[in-house]
Structure formats: structure tokens, C-alpha cells
């Protein structure tokens, strides 16, 4: 089992709406495996880890999840354009959004996050940051 820190841009996707369900679909921009834990980091203006999820299905084609993700997409999704497969994520924990959150960008940076979070990061490659996040969620 691996742990991933994955950014989510709220300008293009209603992340809060999608994660208000018991599970949601997410593009596989990393080598996710069943049972992996995914921490969803909301970009500005929130700049905070907001959800902890478990990967429950992988390699789902767009056609399978299209209707589900359209509901939360801000803008059009081109069904004909090739896309990465999707994973189904089970929403384990929703974390309260708070400007002073210990899972906010500044605290993550002080505890091992290097640079801006522009893509998925496997946290086993950054054990201090993984430990910090796990301790805050315990």
C-alpha cells in the first residue's frame, strides 16, 4: 500500500461536491493500486489537504465514469479526447477546511513538502511529510 498526495483544482472540478458522496472517480495520473491511500489537496484558495481516500477500483475508462464526473465538471469534457483511466476513491475522511489548518500549505511546506504541488506525489518518497500528515490525521 502506498500513500499519495494529489492536488485538486477547484476551478475546474467541484471537488467538494464530488467528495460529498461515499465514493468518487479520479483521473489516474499516478500508478495507483488497490488499497492505496490518497490525500486530496485542494489548490488555492483553500490550499489544504481536505480528504483522505482509499483506492477501491482502478483502470476505469472514461466511458464508464463519464456520467458521474460530468455532474461535477466545471466546463465541458470531450469524450472523444484520449484520457487517462480513472480510479474509484472511497471517501474515508473529510477534513474541515480552515485557514489555520495544520494540513495547510504552509505547514506541509515546513514539514517536508518541496515546491508547489503540481502533480501526484508518492509520500513513501518523502517520509517526513508522510509521517507529519499521518500524525495530524490520527
mmCIF file of C-alpha atoms in Angstrom:
data_model
loop_
_atom_site.group_PDB
_atom_site.id
_atom_site.type_symbol
_atom_site.label_atom_id
_atom_site.label_comp_id
_atom_site.label_asym_id
_atom_site.label_seq_id
_atom_site.Cartn_x
_atom_site.Cartn_y
_atom_site.Cartn_z
ATOM 1 C CA UNK A 1 0.000 0.000 0.000
ATOM 2 C CA UNK A 2 1.289 3.440 -0.953
ATOM 3 C CA UNK A 3 0.242 6.910 0.164
ATOM 4 C CA UNK A 4 -0.271 9.705 -2.345
ATOM 5 C CA UNK A 5 -0.653 13.471 -2.060
ATOM 6 C CA UNK A 6 -2.776 14.539 -5.037
ATOM 7 C CA UNK A 7 -3.672 18.127 -5.956
ATOM 8 C CA UNK A 8 -7.198 19.095 -6.977
ATOM 9 C CA UNK A 9 -8.035 22.327 -8.758
ATOM 10 C CA UNK A 10 -11.411 23.635 -7.647
ATOM 11 C CA UNK A 11 -11.578 25.982 -10.663
ATOM 12 C CA UNK A 12 -12.178 23.018 -12.991
ATOM 13 C CA UNK A 13 -13.949 20.493 -10.794
ATOM 14 C CA UNK A 14 -16.470 20.670 -7.949
ATOM 15 C CA UNK A 15 -14.212 18.661 -5.645
ATOM 16 C CA UNK A 16 -16.311 19.369 -2.561
ATOM 17 C CA UNK A 17 -19.447 18.123 -4.314
ATOM 18 C CA UNK A 18 -17.703 15.035 -5.692
ATOM 19 C CA UNK A 19 -16.284 14.080 -2.299
ATOM 20 C CA UNK A 20 -19.599 14.602 -0.518
ATOM 21 C CA UNK A 21 -20.519 11.176 -1.912
ATOM 22 C CA UNK A 22 -19.357 7.894 -0.395
ATOM 23 C CA UNK A 23 -17.036 7.398 -3.379
ATOM 24 C CA UNK A 24 -15.945 9.348 -6.428
ATOM 25 C CA UNK A 25 -13.866 8.919 -9.572
ATOM 26 C CA UNK A 26 -10.457 10.494 -10.071
ATOM 27 C CA UNK A 27 -8.066 10.507 -13.058
ATOM 28 C CA UNK A 28 -5.131 8.154 -12.577
ATOM 29 C CA UNK A 29 -2.188 10.498 -13.076
ATOM 30 C CA UNK A 30 -0.102 8.247 -10.820
ATOM 31 C CA UNK A 31 0.426 4.499 -10.554
ATOM 32 C CA UNK A 32 -2.356 3.979 -8.044
ATOM 33 C CA UNK A 33 -3.027 0.460 -6.803
ATOM 34 C CA UNK A 34 -5.961 -1.051 -4.951
ATOM 35 C CA UNK A 35 -5.793 -0.208 -1.258
ATOM 36 C CA UNK A 36 -3.554 2.857 -1.720
ATOM 37 C CA UNK A 37 -4.374 5.890 0.419
ATOM 38 C CA UNK A 38 -4.859 9.202 -1.380
ATOM 39 C CA UNK A 39 -4.762 12.576 0.367
ATOM 40 C CA UNK A 40 -6.594 15.140 -1.769
ATOM 41 C CA UNK A 41 -5.021 18.602 -1.546
ATOM 42 C CA UNK A 42 -7.247 21.490 -2.649
ATOM 43 C CA UNK A 43 -5.421 24.229 -4.538
ATOM 44 C CA UNK A 44 -5.987 27.952 -3.921
ATOM 45 C CA UNK A 45 -7.902 29.457 -2.327
ATOM 46 C CA UNK A 46 -8.138 26.592 0.220
ATOM 47 C CA UNK A 47 -4.541 25.293 -0.032
ATOM 48 C CA UNK A 48 -5.143 22.379 2.303
ATOM 49 C CA UNK A 49 -5.444 18.602 2.458
ATOM 50 C CA UNK A 50 -9.212 18.136 2.548
ATOM 51 C CA UNK A 51 -9.882 14.412 2.021
ATOM 52 C CA UNK A 52 -8.358 11.053 2.799
ATOM 53 C CA UNK A 53 -9.471 8.281 0.457
ATOM 54 C CA UNK A 54 -8.792 4.650 -0.338
ATOM 55 C CA UNK A 55 -8.431 3.381 -3.900
ATOM 56 C CA UNK A 56 -11.166 0.768 -4.392
ATOM 57 C CA UNK A 57 -11.110 0.363 -8.209
ATOM 58 C CA UNK A 58 -8.529 1.199 -10.868
ATOM 59 C CA UNK A 59 -8.179 1.485 -14.627
ATOM 60 C CA UNK A 60 -11.755 2.543 -15.305
ATOM 61 C CA UNK A 61 -12.231 4.017 -18.799
ATOM 62 C CA UNK A 62 -13.822 7.438 -19.229
ATOM 63 C CA UNK A 63 -16.922 5.910 -20.815
ATOM 64 C CA UNK A 64 -17.630 4.019 -17.586
ATOM 65 C CA UNK A 65 -17.458 7.095 -15.331
ATOM 66 C CA UNK A 66 -18.464 9.864 -17.745
ATOM 67 C CA UNK A 67 -21.967 10.485 -16.396
ATOM 68 C CA UNK A 68 -20.695 10.536 -12.805
ATOM 69 C CA UNK A 69 -17.881 13.024 -13.403
ATOM 70 C CA UNK A 70 -19.866 15.350 -15.702
ATOM 71 C CA UNK A 71 -22.048 16.274 -12.759
ATOM 72 C CA UNK A 72 -19.030 17.881 -11.041
ATOM 73 C CA UNK A 73 -17.063 19.149 -14.032
ATOM 74 C CA UNK A 74 -16.839 22.903 -14.468
ATOM 75 C CA UNK A 75 -16.684 23.108 -18.253
ATOM 76 C CA UNK A 76 -17.059 20.552 -20.985
ATOM 77 C CA UNK A 77 -15.424 17.130 -21.072
ATOM 78 C CA UNK A 78 -14.551 15.868 -24.534
ATOM 79 C CA UNK A 79 -15.481 12.178 -24.674
ATOM 80 C CA UNK A 80 -13.505 11.733 -27.885
ATOM 81 C CA UNK A 81 -10.234 13.096 -26.498
ATOM 82 C CA UNK A 82 -7.970 10.364 -25.059
ATOM 83 C CA UNK A 83 -7.789 10.461 -21.277
ATOM 84 C CA UNK A 84 -6.015 8.624 -18.523
ATOM 85 C CA UNK A 85 -8.028 5.876 -16.845
ATOM 86 C CA UNK A 86 -9.883 6.667 -13.647
ATOM 87 C CA UNK A 87 -9.755 5.247 -10.143
ATOM 88 C CA UNK A 88 -12.693 4.990 -7.793
ATOM 89 C CA UNK A 89 -11.856 6.525 -4.435
ATOM 90 C CA UNK A 90 -13.769 5.748 -1.273
ATOM 91 C CA UNK A 91 -14.063 8.868 0.872
ATOM 92 C CA UNK A 92 -12.739 7.808 4.270
ATOM 93 C CA UNK A 93 -12.275 11.181 5.984
ATOM 94 C CA UNK A 94 -13.376 14.713 5.145
ATOM 95 C CA UNK A 95 -11.169 17.292 6.847
ATOM 96 C CA UNK A 96 -12.658 20.606 7.910
ATOM 97 C CA UNK A 97 -11.431 23.495 5.794
ATOM 98 C CA UNK A 98 -9.683 26.040 7.981
ATOM 99 C CA UNK A 99 -7.205 28.799 7.074
ATOM 100 C CA UNK A 100 -5.156 27.785 10.130
ATOM 101 C CA UNK A 101 -5.252 24.046 9.377
ATOM 102 C CA UNK A 102 -2.193 22.012 10.259
ATOM 103 C CA UNK A 103 -2.720 20.356 6.865
ATOM 104 C CA UNK A 104 -2.485 23.695 5.048
ATOM 105 C CA UNK A 105 0.218 24.519 2.515
ATOM 106 C CA UNK A 106 2.494 26.444 4.908
ATOM 107 C CA UNK A 107 2.589 23.642 7.486
ATOM 108 C CA UNK A 108 3.078 20.997 4.798
ATOM 109 C CA UNK A 109 5.974 23.044 3.405
ATOM 110 C CA UNK A 110 7.535 23.365 6.857
ATOM 111 C CA UNK A 111 7.284 19.589 7.260
ATOM 112 C CA UNK A 112 8.758 18.312 4.027
ATOM 113 C CA UNK A 113 6.711 19.480 1.038
ATOM 114 C CA UNK A 114 9.132 20.704 -1.607
ATOM 115 C CA UNK A 115 7.836 23.305 -4.050
ATOM 116 C CA UNK A 116 4.314 23.710 -5.331
ATOM 117 C CA UNK A 117 2.134 20.631 -5.591
ATOM 118 C CA UNK A 118 1.583 20.414 -9.345
ATOM 119 C CA UNK A 119 1.020 16.660 -9.647
ATOM 120 C CA UNK A 120 0.654 13.499 -7.562
ATOM 121 C CA UNK A 121 3.443 12.697 -5.123
ATOM 122 C CA UNK A 122 4.133 9.303 -3.636
ATOM 123 C CA UNK A 123 4.692 10.036 0.037
ATOM 124 C CA UNK A 124 6.891 6.985 0.609
ATOM 125 C CA UNK A 125 9.457 9.126 -1.237
ATOM 126 C CA UNK A 126 9.070 11.820 1.441
ATOM 127 C CA UNK A 127 8.773 10.023 4.779
ATOM 128 C CA UNK A 128 8.904 13.169 6.973
ATOM 129 C CA UNK A 129 5.888 14.599 5.141
ATOM 130 C CA UNK A 130 4.018 11.270 5.258
ATOM 131 C CA UNK A 131 4.641 10.986 8.996
ATOM 132 C CA UNK A 132 3.523 14.590 9.543
ATOM 133 C CA UNK A 133 0.242 14.055 7.653
ATOM 134 C CA UNK A 134 -0.485 10.743 9.381
ATOM 135 C CA UNK A 135 0.131 12.251 12.819
ATOM 136 C CA UNK A 136 -2.262 15.125 12.105
ATOM 137 C CA UNK A 137 -4.976 12.712 11.000
ATOM 138 C CA UNK A 138 -4.544 10.242 13.881
#
